[in-house]
Amino acid sequence: MLGDSVMDTLARFHRMRGETTLWVPSVDHAGLSTQVEVRRALAKQGVRFETLPRDEALAAIEKWRREHEAVIRSQLEAGGFSLDWSRYRYTMDAGGVRATRQVFVQLHRENLIYRAERMVNWDPRLRTAISDLEVVHSEENGTLVYLLYRWADGSPGGLEVATVRPETIFGDVAVAVHPEDARHAGAVGRSVVVPLTDRAVPVITDEAIDPAFGSGALKVTPRHDLVDYEVFRRHPDLAMPPDILDERAHLVGDWVPEALRGLDRDAGRLQTMDLLRAGGFVLRETPYRHSVARSERTEAVVEPRLSTQWFVRMGPLAGPAVASVREGRVRIRPERWTTTFFRWMESIQDWCISRQVLWGHPIPVYHCRTCGGDTVAVDPPATCEH
Ligand SMILES: [Zn+2]
Protein backbone atom coordinates (compact mmCIF):
# COMPACT_ATOMS: atom_id res chain seq x y z
CA MET A 1 0.00 0.00 0.00
CA LEU A 2 2.83 2.39 0.84
CA GLY A 3 4.91 1.78 -2.28
CA ASP A 4 1.93 1.66 -4.62
CA SER A 5 0.47 4.86 -3.11
CA VAL A 6 3.67 6.68 -4.03
CA MET A 7 3.52 5.32 -7.60
CA ASP A 8 -0.19 6.16 -7.85
CA THR A 9 0.43 9.73 -6.69
CA LEU A 10 3.15 10.18 -9.30
CA ALA A 11 1.03 8.65 -12.09
CA ARG A 12 -1.95 10.91 -11.27
CA PHE A 13 0.29 13.99 -10.84
CA HIS A 14 1.82 13.52 -14.30
CA ARG A 15 -1.60 12.88 -15.91
CA MET A 16 -2.93 16.10 -14.36
CA ARG A 17 0.00 17.92 -15.99
CA GLY A 18 -1.29 16.61 -19.31
CA GLU A 19 1.50 14.06 -19.80
CA THR A 20 0.75 10.64 -21.31
CA THR A 21 1.30 8.33 -18.34
CA LEU A 22 1.06 4.54 -18.31
CA TRP A 23 1.20 2.43 -15.17
CA VAL A 24 1.21 -1.30 -15.88
CA PRO A 25 0.08 -3.84 -13.26
CA SER A 26 2.15 -7.00 -13.17
CA VAL A 27 3.10 -9.89 -10.92
CA ASP A 28 6.35 -11.82 -10.85
CA HIS A 29 6.53 -15.60 -10.56
CA ALA A 30 9.39 -15.23 -8.01
CA GLY A 31 10.62 -18.78 -8.62
CA LEU A 32 12.95 -19.38 -5.71
CA SER A 33 10.99 -17.62 -2.95
CA THR A 34 7.71 -19.25 -4.04
CA GLN A 35 9.29 -22.70 -4.02
CA VAL A 36 10.65 -22.01 -0.52
CA GLU A 37 7.18 -21.01 0.72
CA VAL A 38 5.47 -24.03 -0.85
CA ARG A 39 8.15 -26.32 0.56
CA ARG A 40 7.55 -24.87 4.04
CA ALA A 41 3.75 -25.18 3.76
CA LEU A 42 4.01 -28.81 2.64
CA ALA A 43 6.48 -29.60 5.45
CA LYS A 44 3.82 -28.48 7.98
CA GLN A 45 1.51 -31.14 6.51
CA GLY A 46 4.31 -33.68 6.84
CA VAL A 47 5.08 -33.78 3.10
CA ARG A 48 8.64 -33.48 1.85
CA PHE A 49 8.71 -31.34 -1.31
CA GLU A 50 11.73 -33.21 -2.70
CA THR A 51 9.91 -36.55 -2.62
CA LEU A 52 6.91 -35.39 -4.69
CA PRO A 53 6.77 -36.45 -8.34
CA ARG A 54 7.53 -33.56 -10.68
CA ASP A 55 3.94 -32.97 -11.84
CA GLU A 56 2.55 -33.02 -8.28
CA ALA A 57 5.21 -30.58 -7.09
CA LEU A 58 4.46 -28.25 -10.00
CA ALA A 59 0.72 -28.50 -9.31
CA ALA A 60 1.29 -27.56 -5.65
CA ILE A 61 3.32 -24.52 -6.71
CA GLU A 62 0.73 -23.48 -9.29
CA LYS A 63 -2.08 -23.72 -6.70
CA TRP A 64 -0.11 -21.59 -4.24
CA ARG A 65 0.81 -19.11 -6.95
CA ARG A 66 -2.83 -18.65 -8.08
CA GLU A 67 -4.05 -18.03 -4.52
CA HIS A 68 -1.39 -15.42 -3.90
CA GLU A 69 -1.82 -13.73 -7.24
CA ALA A 70 -5.56 -13.31 -6.44
CA VAL A 71 -4.68 -11.75 -3.06
CA ILE A 72 -2.19 -9.31 -4.60
CA ARG A 73 -4.64 -8.37 -7.33
CA SER A 74 -7.52 -7.75 -4.92
CA GLN A 75 -5.25 -5.57 -2.76
CA LEU A 76 -4.29 -3.41 -5.74
CA GLU A 77 -7.96 -3.13 -6.73
CA ALA A 78 -9.01 -2.25 -3.17
CA GLY A 79 -6.39 0.48 -3.12
CA GLY A 80 -8.09 2.14 -6.10
CA PHE A 81 -4.78 2.57 -7.90
CA SER A 82 -4.94 4.07 -11.38
CA LEU A 83 -3.45 1.04 -13.14
CA ASP A 84 -4.23 0.07 -16.72
CA TRP A 85 -5.77 -3.36 -16.00
CA SER A 86 -6.15 -4.11 -19.71
CA ARG A 87 -2.37 -4.56 -19.83
CA TYR A 88 -2.08 -6.81 -16.77
CA ARG A 89 0.89 -9.20 -17.10
CA TYR A 90 2.27 -12.15 -15.22
CA THR A 91 5.90 -13.21 -15.82
CA MET A 92 4.95 -16.79 -16.76
CA ASP A 93 2.33 -15.73 -19.36
CA ALA A 94 2.93 -17.24 -22.78
CA GLY A 95 4.26 -13.92 -24.09
CA GLY A 96 6.66 -13.40 -21.21
CA VAL A 97 7.93 -16.97 -21.42
CA ARG A 98 8.59 -16.60 -25.15
CA ALA A 99 10.32 -13.23 -24.73
CA THR A 100 12.61 -14.71 -22.05
CA ARG A 101 13.57 -17.58 -24.34
CA GLN A 102 14.21 -15.22 -27.22
CA VAL A 103 16.50 -13.01 -25.14
CA PHE A 104 18.41 -16.07 -23.91
CA VAL A 105 18.90 -17.35 -27.47
CA GLN A 106 19.98 -13.89 -28.69
CA LEU A 107 22.47 -13.31 -25.87
CA HIS A 108 23.84 -16.82 -26.37
CA ARG A 109 24.29 -16.16 -30.09
CA GLU A 110 26.14 -12.91 -29.24
CA ASN A 111 28.40 -14.90 -26.93
CA LEU A 112 27.08 -13.01 -23.89
CA ILE A 113 25.69 -16.17 -22.25
CA TYR A 114 27.93 -19.14 -21.63
CA ARG A 115 28.05 -22.30 -19.55
CA ALA A 116 31.05 -23.02 -17.35
CA GLU A 117 32.25 -24.58 -14.13
CA ARG A 118 32.74 -21.68 -11.72
CA MET A 119 32.66 -20.91 -8.04
CA VAL A 120 29.05 -20.11 -7.16
CA ASN A 121 27.04 -19.34 -4.03
CA TRP A 122 25.33 -22.62 -3.17
CA ASP A 123 22.35 -22.96 -0.84
CA PRO A 124 22.62 -26.55 0.51
CA ARG A 125 19.10 -26.46 1.93
CA LEU A 126 17.50 -25.56 -1.43
CA ARG A 127 20.25 -27.38 -3.35
CA THR A 128 20.62 -24.63 -5.90
CA ALA A 129 23.01 -21.91 -6.95
CA ILE A 130 21.93 -18.41 -5.93
CA SER A 131 23.12 -15.00 -7.12
CA ASP A 132 25.27 -12.53 -5.18
CA LEU A 133 22.10 -10.48 -4.60
CA GLU A 134 20.51 -13.37 -2.72
CA VAL A 135 23.37 -13.59 -0.22
CA VAL A 136 23.34 -11.72 3.09
CA HIS A 137 26.66 -11.11 4.88
CA SER A 138 26.88 -10.66 8.64
CA GLU A 139 29.57 -10.66 11.33
CA GLU A 140 29.37 -13.84 13.38
CA ASN A 141 31.40 -15.53 16.09
CA GLY A 142 33.47 -18.50 15.04
CA THR A 143 36.58 -20.35 16.09
CA LEU A 144 39.93 -20.12 14.41
CA VAL A 145 41.69 -23.46 14.72
CA TYR A 146 45.48 -23.74 14.39
CA LEU A 147 46.38 -27.16 13.01
CA LEU A 148 49.70 -28.93 12.69
CA TYR A 149 50.45 -30.17 9.19
CA ARG A 150 53.43 -32.49 9.78
CA TRP A 151 56.37 -32.64 7.40
CA ALA A 152 55.96 -35.37 4.83
CA ASP A 153 59.63 -36.41 5.09
CA GLY A 154 59.11 -37.41 8.72
CA SER A 155 61.32 -34.70 10.25
CA PRO A 156 59.98 -33.32 13.54
CA GLY A 157 57.43 -30.49 13.62
CA GLY A 158 55.54 -29.11 10.70
CA LEU A 159 53.60 -26.12 9.48
CA GLU A 160 50.96 -24.31 11.52
CA VAL A 161 47.81 -23.76 9.42
CA ALA A 162 44.86 -21.67 10.67
CA THR A 163 41.30 -22.33 9.49
CA VAL A 164 37.68 -21.69 10.48
CA ARG A 165 36.55 -24.73 8.50
CA PRO A 166 38.51 -27.77 9.75
CA GLU A 167 36.00 -30.14 8.08
CA THR A 168 37.26 -29.03 4.66
CA ILE A 169 40.89 -30.13 5.18
CA PHE A 170 40.11 -33.33 3.25
CA GLY A 171 39.81 -31.27 0.05
CA ASP A 172 43.23 -29.62 0.47
CA VAL A 173 45.67 -29.76 -2.44
CA ALA A 174 48.40 -27.48 -1.04
CA VAL A 175 49.40 -25.12 1.74
CA ALA A 176 50.21 -21.59 0.55
CA VAL A 177 52.32 -18.83 2.10
CA HIS A 178 53.15 -15.30 0.94
CA PRO A 179 56.35 -15.27 -1.20
CA GLU A 180 57.96 -12.60 1.02
CA ASP A 181 57.06 -14.19 4.34
CA ALA A 182 60.49 -14.89 5.87
CA ARG A 183 59.01 -17.14 8.59
CA HIS A 184 58.01 -19.73 6.00
CA ALA A 185 60.83 -19.33 3.45
CA GLY A 186 62.34 -22.67 4.49
CA ALA A 187 59.02 -24.47 4.06
CA VAL A 188 58.45 -23.55 0.42
CA GLY A 189 59.00 -26.51 -1.87
CA ARG A 190 58.67 -29.04 0.96
CA SER A 191 55.60 -31.19 1.50
CA VAL A 192 53.27 -31.59 4.46
CA VAL A 193 50.70 -34.27 5.27
CA VAL A 194 47.03 -33.30 5.53
CA PRO A 195 45.96 -34.27 9.08
CA LEU A 196 43.87 -37.45 9.44
CA THR A 197 44.93 -38.55 5.93
CA ASP A 198 48.06 -40.01 4.35
CA ARG A 199 48.08 -37.42 1.57
CA ALA A 200 51.16 -35.19 1.18
CA VAL A 201 50.61 -31.75 -0.37
CA PRO A 202 53.22 -29.18 -1.45
CA VAL A 203 53.92 -25.85 0.27
CA ILE A 204 53.55 -23.17 -2.43
CA THR A 205 53.71 -19.37 -2.55
CA ASP A 206 50.98 -16.96 -3.64
CA GLU A 207 50.66 -13.16 -3.48
CA ALA A 208 47.04 -13.45 -2.30
CA ILE A 209 48.03 -14.92 1.07
CA ASP A 210 47.70 -12.45 3.93
CA PRO A 211 50.77 -13.00 6.18
CA ALA A 212 48.87 -11.37 9.08
CA PHE A 213 46.06 -13.96 9.01
CA GLY A 214 46.62 -16.78 11.48
CA SER A 215 50.12 -18.15 11.06
CA GLY A 216 50.44 -16.87 7.49
CA ALA A 217 49.97 -20.35 6.04
CA LEU A 218 46.69 -21.04 4.25
CA LYS A 219 45.33 -24.42 3.31
CA VAL A 220 44.23 -24.48 -0.33
CA THR A 221 40.80 -26.12 -0.85
CA PRO A 222 39.92 -25.13 -4.43
CA ARG A 223 36.44 -26.65 -4.65
CA HIS A 224 35.11 -25.01 -1.49
CA ASP A 225 36.55 -21.49 -1.22
CA LEU A 226 36.77 -18.64 -3.72
CA VAL A 227 40.23 -17.37 -2.71
CA ASP A 228 41.57 -20.93 -2.69
CA TYR A 229 40.10 -21.52 -6.13
CA GLU A 230 41.91 -18.46 -7.47
CA VAL A 231 45.19 -19.58 -5.88
CA PHE A 232 44.64 -22.99 -7.47
CA ARG A 233 44.11 -21.44 -10.90
CA ARG A 234 47.45 -19.64 -10.66
CA HIS A 235 49.20 -22.96 -10.01
CA PRO A 236 48.55 -25.20 -13.03
CA ASP A 237 50.77 -27.92 -11.56
CA LEU A 238 48.08 -28.69 -8.95
CA ALA A 239 45.39 -31.24 -9.88
CA MET A 240 41.70 -30.60 -9.18
CA PRO A 241 40.57 -32.73 -6.22
CA PRO A 242 37.20 -34.52 -6.00
CA ASP A 243 34.25 -32.87 -4.24
CA ILE A 244 34.35 -33.53 -0.51
CA LEU A 245 30.95 -31.88 0.14
CA ASP A 246 27.90 -32.89 -1.88
CA GLU A 247 24.94 -30.70 -2.88
CA ARG A 248 23.50 -30.99 0.63
CA ALA A 249 26.90 -30.10 2.16
CA HIS A 250 27.44 -33.63 3.46
CA LEU A 251 31.00 -34.99 3.61
CA VAL A 252 31.51 -37.45 0.75
CA GLY A 253 34.09 -39.26 -1.33
CA ASP A 254 37.28 -41.27 -1.01
CA TRP A 255 39.30 -38.34 0.31
CA VAL A 256 37.13 -38.13 3.45
CA PRO A 257 37.97 -40.62 6.25
CA GLU A 258 35.35 -43.36 6.28
CA ALA A 259 34.15 -42.51 9.81
CA LEU A 260 33.12 -39.03 8.67
CA ARG A 261 31.46 -39.82 5.35
CA GLY A 262 27.77 -38.92 5.15
CA LEU A 263 27.87 -36.39 8.01
CA ASP A 264 26.54 -32.89 7.32
CA ARG A 265 29.09 -30.08 7.55
CA ASP A 266 28.16 -29.11 11.14
CA ALA A 267 28.33 -32.61 12.60
CA GLY A 268 31.32 -33.17 10.31
CA ARG A 269 33.15 -30.21 11.84
CA LEU A 270 32.55 -31.42 15.42
CA GLN A 271 33.70 -34.97 14.68
CA THR A 272 36.67 -33.81 12.61
CA MET A 273 37.74 -31.66 15.56
CA ASP A 274 37.41 -34.65 17.93
CA LEU A 275 39.65 -36.72 15.67
CA LEU A 276 42.12 -33.83 15.23
CA ARG A 277 42.35 -33.31 19.01
CA ALA A 278 42.81 -37.03 19.61
CA GLY A 279 45.56 -37.13 16.98
CA GLY A 280 47.44 -34.19 18.51
CA PHE A 281 46.93 -31.96 15.47
CA VAL A 282 45.22 -29.05 17.26
CA LEU A 283 47.80 -26.49 18.43
CA ARG A 284 45.28 -23.96 19.75
CA GLU A 285 41.82 -22.52 19.20
CA THR A 286 40.89 -18.85 19.42
CA PRO A 287 37.51 -17.06 19.22
CA TYR A 288 37.23 -15.40 15.84
CA ARG A 289 34.71 -12.86 14.54
CA HIS A 290 34.29 -13.09 10.81
CA SER A 291 31.91 -12.37 7.94
CA VAL A 292 29.51 -15.24 7.22
CA ALA A 293 27.43 -15.44 4.03
CA ARG A 294 23.88 -16.71 4.42
CA SER A 295 21.15 -17.41 1.89
CA GLU A 296 18.51 -14.70 1.91
CA ARG A 297 15.75 -17.31 1.42
CA THR A 298 16.66 -20.00 3.92
CA GLU A 299 19.32 -18.39 6.15
CA ALA A 300 21.48 -21.45 5.49
CA VAL A 301 25.21 -20.70 5.46
CA VAL A 302 26.14 -20.34 1.80
CA GLU A 303 28.59 -22.94 0.56
CA PRO A 304 31.09 -21.65 -2.02
CA ARG A 305 30.92 -24.47 -4.53
CA LEU A 306 32.51 -25.23 -7.85
CA SER A 307 29.60 -26.02 -10.11
CA THR A 308 28.57 -25.97 -13.78
CA GLN A 309 26.10 -23.16 -14.36
CA TRP A 310 24.98 -20.60 -16.94
CA PHE A 311 26.42 -17.09 -16.78
CA VAL A 312 25.84 -13.71 -18.41
CA ARG A 313 29.11 -12.06 -19.47
CA MET A 314 28.85 -8.71 -17.71
CA GLY A 315 31.90 -6.80 -19.00
CA PRO A 316 30.47 -5.94 -22.44
CA LEU A 317 27.09 -5.07 -20.91
CA ALA A 318 28.55 -2.84 -18.19
CA GLY A 319 30.58 -0.86 -20.76
CA PRO A 320 27.65 1.07 -22.33
CA ALA A 321 26.14 1.72 -18.88
CA VAL A 322 29.43 3.23 -17.66
CA ALA A 323 29.75 5.29 -20.88
CA SER A 324 26.25 6.74 -20.54
CA VAL A 325 27.06 8.05 -17.06
CA ARG A 326 30.55 9.29 -18.02
CA GLU A 327 29.08 11.17 -21.00
CA GLY A 328 26.34 12.70 -18.85
CA ARG A 329 23.44 11.04 -20.68
CA VAL A 330 22.43 9.45 -17.39
CA ARG A 331 22.85 11.24 -14.06
CA ILE A 332 22.90 9.49 -10.72
CA ARG A 333 21.30 11.16 -7.72
CA PRO A 334 22.53 11.82 -5.15
CA GLU A 335 25.64 12.57 -7.17
CA ARG A 336 28.04 11.09 -4.61
CA TRP A 337 26.76 7.62 -5.54
CA THR A 338 28.33 8.00 -8.97
CA THR A 339 31.67 6.77 -7.60
CA THR A 340 29.96 3.72 -6.11
CA PHE A 341 28.23 3.04 -9.44
CA PHE A 342 31.57 3.11 -11.29
CA ARG A 343 33.17 0.86 -8.68
CA TRP A 344 30.33 -1.69 -9.03
CA MET A 345 30.31 -1.59 -12.78
CA GLU A 346 34.07 -1.78 -13.25
CA SER A 347 34.57 -4.74 -10.93
CA ILE A 348 31.38 -6.53 -11.92
CA GLN A 349 31.48 -10.35 -11.98
CA ASP A 350 29.71 -12.54 -14.51
CA TRP A 351 26.15 -13.18 -13.37
CA CYS A 352 25.00 -16.71 -12.54
CA ILE A 353 21.49 -17.02 -14.02
CA SER A 354 20.76 -20.73 -13.57
CA ARG A 355 18.92 -22.18 -10.58
CA GLN A 356 18.36 -25.83 -9.71
CA VAL A 357 14.66 -25.30 -9.05
CA LEU A 358 11.65 -27.09 -10.42
CA TRP A 359 9.65 -24.05 -11.38
CA GLY A 360 10.58 -21.12 -13.57
CA HIS A 361 11.79 -20.47 -17.10
CA PRO A 362 13.54 -23.60 -18.39
CA ILE A 363 16.84 -22.84 -20.09
CA PRO A 364 16.18 -23.24 -23.84
CA VAL A 365 19.13 -25.51 -24.48
CA TYR A 366 18.62 -29.07 -25.74
CA HIS A 367 21.25 -31.73 -25.25
CA CYS A 368 21.79 -34.37 -27.96
CA ARG A 369 22.22 -37.90 -26.61
CA THR A 370 23.84 -39.05 -29.86
CA CYS A 371 26.61 -36.50 -30.42
CA GLY A 372 26.63 -34.73 -27.06
CA GLY A 373 26.12 -31.34 -28.72
CA ASP A 374 23.74 -28.61 -27.55
CA THR A 375 21.07 -26.89 -29.63
CA VAL A 376 19.96 -23.47 -28.37
CA ALA A 377 16.51 -22.59 -29.71
CA VAL A 378 13.38 -20.60 -28.84
CA ASP A 379 11.13 -23.51 -29.89
CA PRO A 380 11.99 -27.11 -28.95
CA PRO A 381 13.96 -28.37 -31.98
CA ALA A 382 12.89 -31.46 -33.90
CA THR A 383 16.52 -32.36 -34.72
CA CYS A 384 19.98 -31.72 -33.34
CA GLU A 385 21.64 -28.78 -35.11
CA HIS A 386 24.94 -30.66 -35.16
ZN1 LIG B 1 23.63 -34.40 -32.23
Tab-separated table of C-alpha atoms in Angstrom, residues 28-232:
chain	number	residue	atom	x	y	z
A	28	ASP	CA	6.355	-11.817	-10.854
A	29	HIS	CA	6.535	-15.600	-10.560
A	30	ALA	CA	9.387	-15.228	-8.012
A	31	GLY	CA	10.621	-18.783	-8.624
A	32	LEU	CA	12.953	-19.375	-5.714
A	33	SER	CA	10.988	-17.623	-2.951
A	34	THR	CA	7.707	-19.255	-4.037
A	35	GLN	CA	9.291	-22.704	-4.024
A	36	VAL	CA	10.655	-22.010	-0.524
A	37	GLU	CA	7.182	-21.009	0.716
A	38	VAL	CA	5.467	-24.032	-0.846
A	39	ARG	CA	8.155	-26.323	0.562
A	40	ARG	CA	7.553	-24.871	4.043
A	41	ALA	CA	3.752	-25.178	3.764
A	42	LEU	CA	4.011	-28.814	2.644
A	43	ALA	CA	6.476	-29.601	5.452
A	44	LYS	CA	3.821	-28.478	7.982
A	45	GLN	CA	1.515	-31.139	6.510
A	46	GLY	CA	4.309	-33.683	6.838
A	47	VAL	CA	5.078	-33.775	3.097
A	48	ARG	CA	8.644	-33.475	1.853
A	49	PHE	CA	8.711	-31.341	-1.311
A	50	GLU	CA	11.735	-33.211	-2.705
A	51	THR	CA	9.906	-36.553	-2.617
A	52	LEU	CA	6.910	-35.386	-4.691
A	53	PRO	CA	6.770	-36.450	-8.339
A	54	ARG	CA	7.533	-33.560	-10.677
A	55	ASP	CA	3.936	-32.969	-11.841
A	56	GLU	CA	2.545	-33.016	-8.281
A	57	ALA	CA	5.206	-30.580	-7.088
A	58	LEU	CA	4.458	-28.250	-10.000
A	59	ALA	CA	0.724	-28.497	-9.311
A	60	ALA	CA	1.294	-27.562	-5.648
A	61	ILE	CA	3.316	-24.519	-6.713
A	62	GLU	CA	0.729	-23.480	-9.286
A	63	LYS	CA	-2.082	-23.724	-6.698
A	64	TRP	CA	-0.115	-21.591	-4.241
A	65	ARG	CA	0.807	-19.113	-6.955
A	66	ARG	CA	-2.826	-18.654	-8.080
A	67	GLU	CA	-4.050	-18.027	-4.520
A	68	HIS	CA	-1.387	-15.425	-3.896
A	69	GLU	CA	-1.823	-13.726	-7.240
A	70	ALA	CA	-5.555	-13.310	-6.440
A	71	VAL	CA	-4.678	-11.746	-3.060
A	72	ILE	CA	-2.187	-9.306	-4.595
A	73	ARG	CA	-4.641	-8.373	-7.330
A	74	SER	CA	-7.519	-7.755	-4.916
A	75	GLN	CA	-5.254	-5.571	-2.764
A	76	LEU	CA	-4.287	-3.414	-5.744
A	77	GLU	CA	-7.961	-3.132	-6.727
A	78	ALA	CA	-9.005	-2.254	-3.169
A	79	GLY	CA	-6.386	0.482	-3.122
A	80	GLY	CA	-8.088	2.141	-6.100
A	81	PHE	CA	-4.778	2.571	-7.903
A	82	SER	CA	-4.944	4.067	-11.381
A	83	LEU	CA	-3.447	1.036	-13.139
A	84	ASP	CA	-4.229	0.069	-16.721
A	85	TRP	CA	-5.774	-3.356	-16.003
A	86	SER	CA	-6.147	-4.114	-19.713
A	87	ARG	CA	-2.366	-4.556	-19.827
A	88	TYR	CA	-2.078	-6.809	-16.770
A	89	ARG	CA	0.892	-9.203	-17.103
A	90	TYR	CA	2.271	-12.148	-15.223
A	91	THR	CA	5.897	-13.209	-15.820
A	92	MET	CA	4.945	-16.794	-16.763
A	93	ASP	CA	2.326	-15.727	-19.359
A	94	ALA	CA	2.932	-17.243	-22.782
A	95	GLY	CA	4.264	-13.916	-24.094
A	96	GLY	CA	6.660	-13.403	-21.205
A	97	VAL	CA	7.932	-16.969	-21.425
A	98	ARG	CA	8.591	-16.601	-25.148
A	99	ALA	CA	10.319	-13.228	-24.730
A	100	THR	CA	12.608	-14.712	-22.050
A	101	ARG	CA	13.574	-17.585	-24.337
A	102	GLN	CA	14.213	-15.224	-27.223
A	103	VAL	CA	16.498	-13.009	-25.138
A	104	PHE	CA	18.407	-16.066	-23.914
A	105	VAL	CA	18.905	-17.349	-27.472
A	106	GLN	CA	19.979	-13.892	-28.694
A	107	LEU	CA	22.475	-13.309	-25.870
A	108	HIS	CA	23.839	-16.821	-26.372
A	109	ARG	CA	24.294	-16.156	-30.095
A	110	GLU	CA	26.139	-12.912	-29.243
A	111	ASN	CA	28.404	-14.900	-26.925
A	112	LEU	CA	27.077	-13.007	-23.894
A	113	ILE	CA	25.689	-16.169	-22.253
A	114	TYR	CA	27.928	-19.144	-21.628
A	115	ARG	CA	28.053	-22.296	-19.554
A	116	ALA	CA	31.046	-23.021	-17.348
A	117	GLU	CA	32.247	-24.579	-14.132
A	118	ARG	CA	32.735	-21.685	-11.725
A	119	MET	CA	32.661	-20.912	-8.042
A	120	VAL	CA	29.049	-20.110	-7.157
A	121	ASN	CA	27.045	-19.342	-4.026
A	122	TRP	CA	25.327	-22.623	-3.166
A	123	ASP	CA	22.346	-22.955	-0.842
A	124	PRO	CA	22.623	-26.546	0.509
A	125	ARG	CA	19.098	-26.464	1.933
A	126	LEU	CA	17.499	-25.564	-1.425
A	127	ARG	CA	20.250	-27.379	-3.352
A	128	THR	CA	20.620	-24.627	-5.898
A	129	ALA	CA	23.011	-21.908	-6.953
A	130	ILE	CA	21.934	-18.410	-5.929
A	131	SER	CA	23.116	-15.005	-7.121
A	132	ASP	CA	25.266	-12.526	-5.181
A	133	LEU	CA	22.100	-10.477	-4.597
A	134	GLU	CA	20.507	-13.373	-2.720
A	135	VAL	CA	23.374	-13.588	-0.222
A	136	VAL	CA	23.344	-11.715	3.094
A	137	HIS	CA	26.662	-11.109	4.882
A	138	SER	CA	26.882	-10.664	8.644
A	139	GLU	CA	29.573	-10.656	11.326
A	140	GLU	CA	29.372	-13.844	13.380
A	141	ASN	CA	31.396	-15.535	16.091
A	142	GLY	CA	33.470	-18.499	15.041
A	143	THR	CA	36.576	-20.353	16.095
A	144	LEU	CA	39.933	-20.121	14.407
A	145	VAL	CA	41.694	-23.464	14.717
A	146	TYR	CA	45.483	-23.744	14.393
A	147	LEU	CA	46.378	-27.159	13.006
A	148	LEU	CA	49.699	-28.933	12.689
A	149	TYR	CA	50.453	-30.174	9.192
A	150	ARG	CA	53.432	-32.493	9.779
A	151	TRP	CA	56.371	-32.636	7.395
A	152	ALA	CA	55.964	-35.372	4.826
A	153	ASP	CA	59.633	-36.413	5.090
A	154	GLY	CA	59.115	-37.415	8.720
A	155	SER	CA	61.319	-34.704	10.245
A	156	PRO	CA	59.976	-33.322	13.543
A	157	GLY	CA	57.431	-30.492	13.620
A	158	GLY	CA	55.537	-29.112	10.698
A	159	LEU	CA	53.596	-26.119	9.481
A	160	GLU	CA	50.960	-24.305	11.517
A	161	VAL	CA	47.811	-23.760	9.420
A	162	ALA	CA	44.864	-21.669	10.668
A	163	THR	CA	41.300	-22.329	9.492
A	164	VAL	CA	37.683	-21.692	10.483
A	165	ARG	CA	36.547	-24.735	8.497
A	166	PRO	CA	38.508	-27.767	9.750
A	167	GLU	CA	35.996	-30.144	8.079
A	168	THR	CA	37.260	-29.033	4.661
A	169	ILE	CA	40.895	-30.127	5.181
A	170	PHE	CA	40.106	-33.330	3.246
A	171	GLY	CA	39.810	-31.274	0.049
A	172	ASP	CA	43.226	-29.625	0.466
A	173	VAL	CA	45.673	-29.760	-2.437
A	174	ALA	CA	48.397	-27.477	-1.037
A	175	VAL	CA	49.403	-25.119	1.739
A	176	ALA	CA	50.207	-21.587	0.546
A	177	VAL	CA	52.321	-18.828	2.096
A	178	HIS	CA	53.155	-15.304	0.945
A	179	PRO	CA	56.345	-15.266	-1.205
A	180	GLU	CA	57.961	-12.603	1.017
A	181	ASP	CA	57.056	-14.187	4.342
A	182	ALA	CA	60.492	-14.890	5.871
A	183	ARG	CA	59.009	-17.142	8.590
A	184	HIS	CA	58.013	-19.725	6.000
A	185	ALA	CA	60.828	-19.331	3.446
A	186	GLY	CA	62.340	-22.666	4.493
A	187	ALA	CA	59.025	-24.471	4.059
A	188	VAL	CA	58.454	-23.547	0.419
A	189	GLY	CA	59.001	-26.507	-1.865
A	190	ARG	CA	58.669	-29.038	0.959
A	191	SER	CA	55.597	-31.193	1.505
A	192	VAL	CA	53.266	-31.587	4.462
A	193	VAL	CA	50.704	-34.267	5.271
A	194	VAL	CA	47.028	-33.300	5.531
A	195	PRO	CA	45.960	-34.270	9.081
A	196	LEU	CA	43.870	-37.453	9.439
A	197	THR	CA	44.934	-38.551	5.935
A	198	ASP	CA	48.064	-40.005	4.346
A	199	ARG	CA	48.078	-37.420	1.567
A	200	ALA	CA	51.155	-35.190	1.184
A	201	VAL	CA	50.610	-31.748	-0.368
A	202	PRO	CA	53.223	-29.182	-1.446
A	203	VAL	CA	53.923	-25.853	0.267
A	204	ILE	CA	53.550	-23.171	-2.429
A	205	THR	CA	53.708	-19.374	-2.550
A	206	ASP	CA	50.983	-16.958	-3.644
A	207	GLU	CA	50.662	-13.159	-3.484
A	208	ALA	CA	47.042	-13.448	-2.302
A	209	ILE	CA	48.034	-14.916	1.069
A	210	ASP	CA	47.704	-12.448	3.928
A	211	PRO	CA	50.769	-12.997	6.178
A	212	ALA	CA	48.868	-11.373	9.081
A	213	PHE	CA	46.056	-13.964	9.010
A	214	GLY	CA	46.623	-16.782	11.478
A	215	SER	CA	50.117	-18.150	11.058
A	216	GLY	CA	50.445	-16.865	7.489
A	217	ALA	CA	49.966	-20.353	6.037
A	218	LEU	CA	46.692	-21.041	4.247
A	219	LYS	CA	45.330	-24.415	3.314
A	220	VAL	CA	44.226	-24.478	-0.328
A	221	THR	CA	40.804	-26.121	-0.850
A	222	PRO	CA	39.920	-25.133	-4.425
A	223	ARG	CA	36.438	-26.649	-4.647
A	224	HIS	CA	35.115	-25.010	-1.490
A	225	ASP	CA	36.554	-21.495	-1.220
A	226	LEU	CA	36.773	-18.644	-3.723
A	227	VAL	CA	40.228	-17.369	-2.713
A	228	ASP	CA	41.568	-20.929	-2.693
A	229	TYR	CA	40.096	-21.523	-6.132
A	230	GLU	CA	41.909	-18.460	-7.475
A	231	VAL	CA	45.187	-19.576	-5.875
A	232	PHE	CA	44.644	-22.992	-7.471
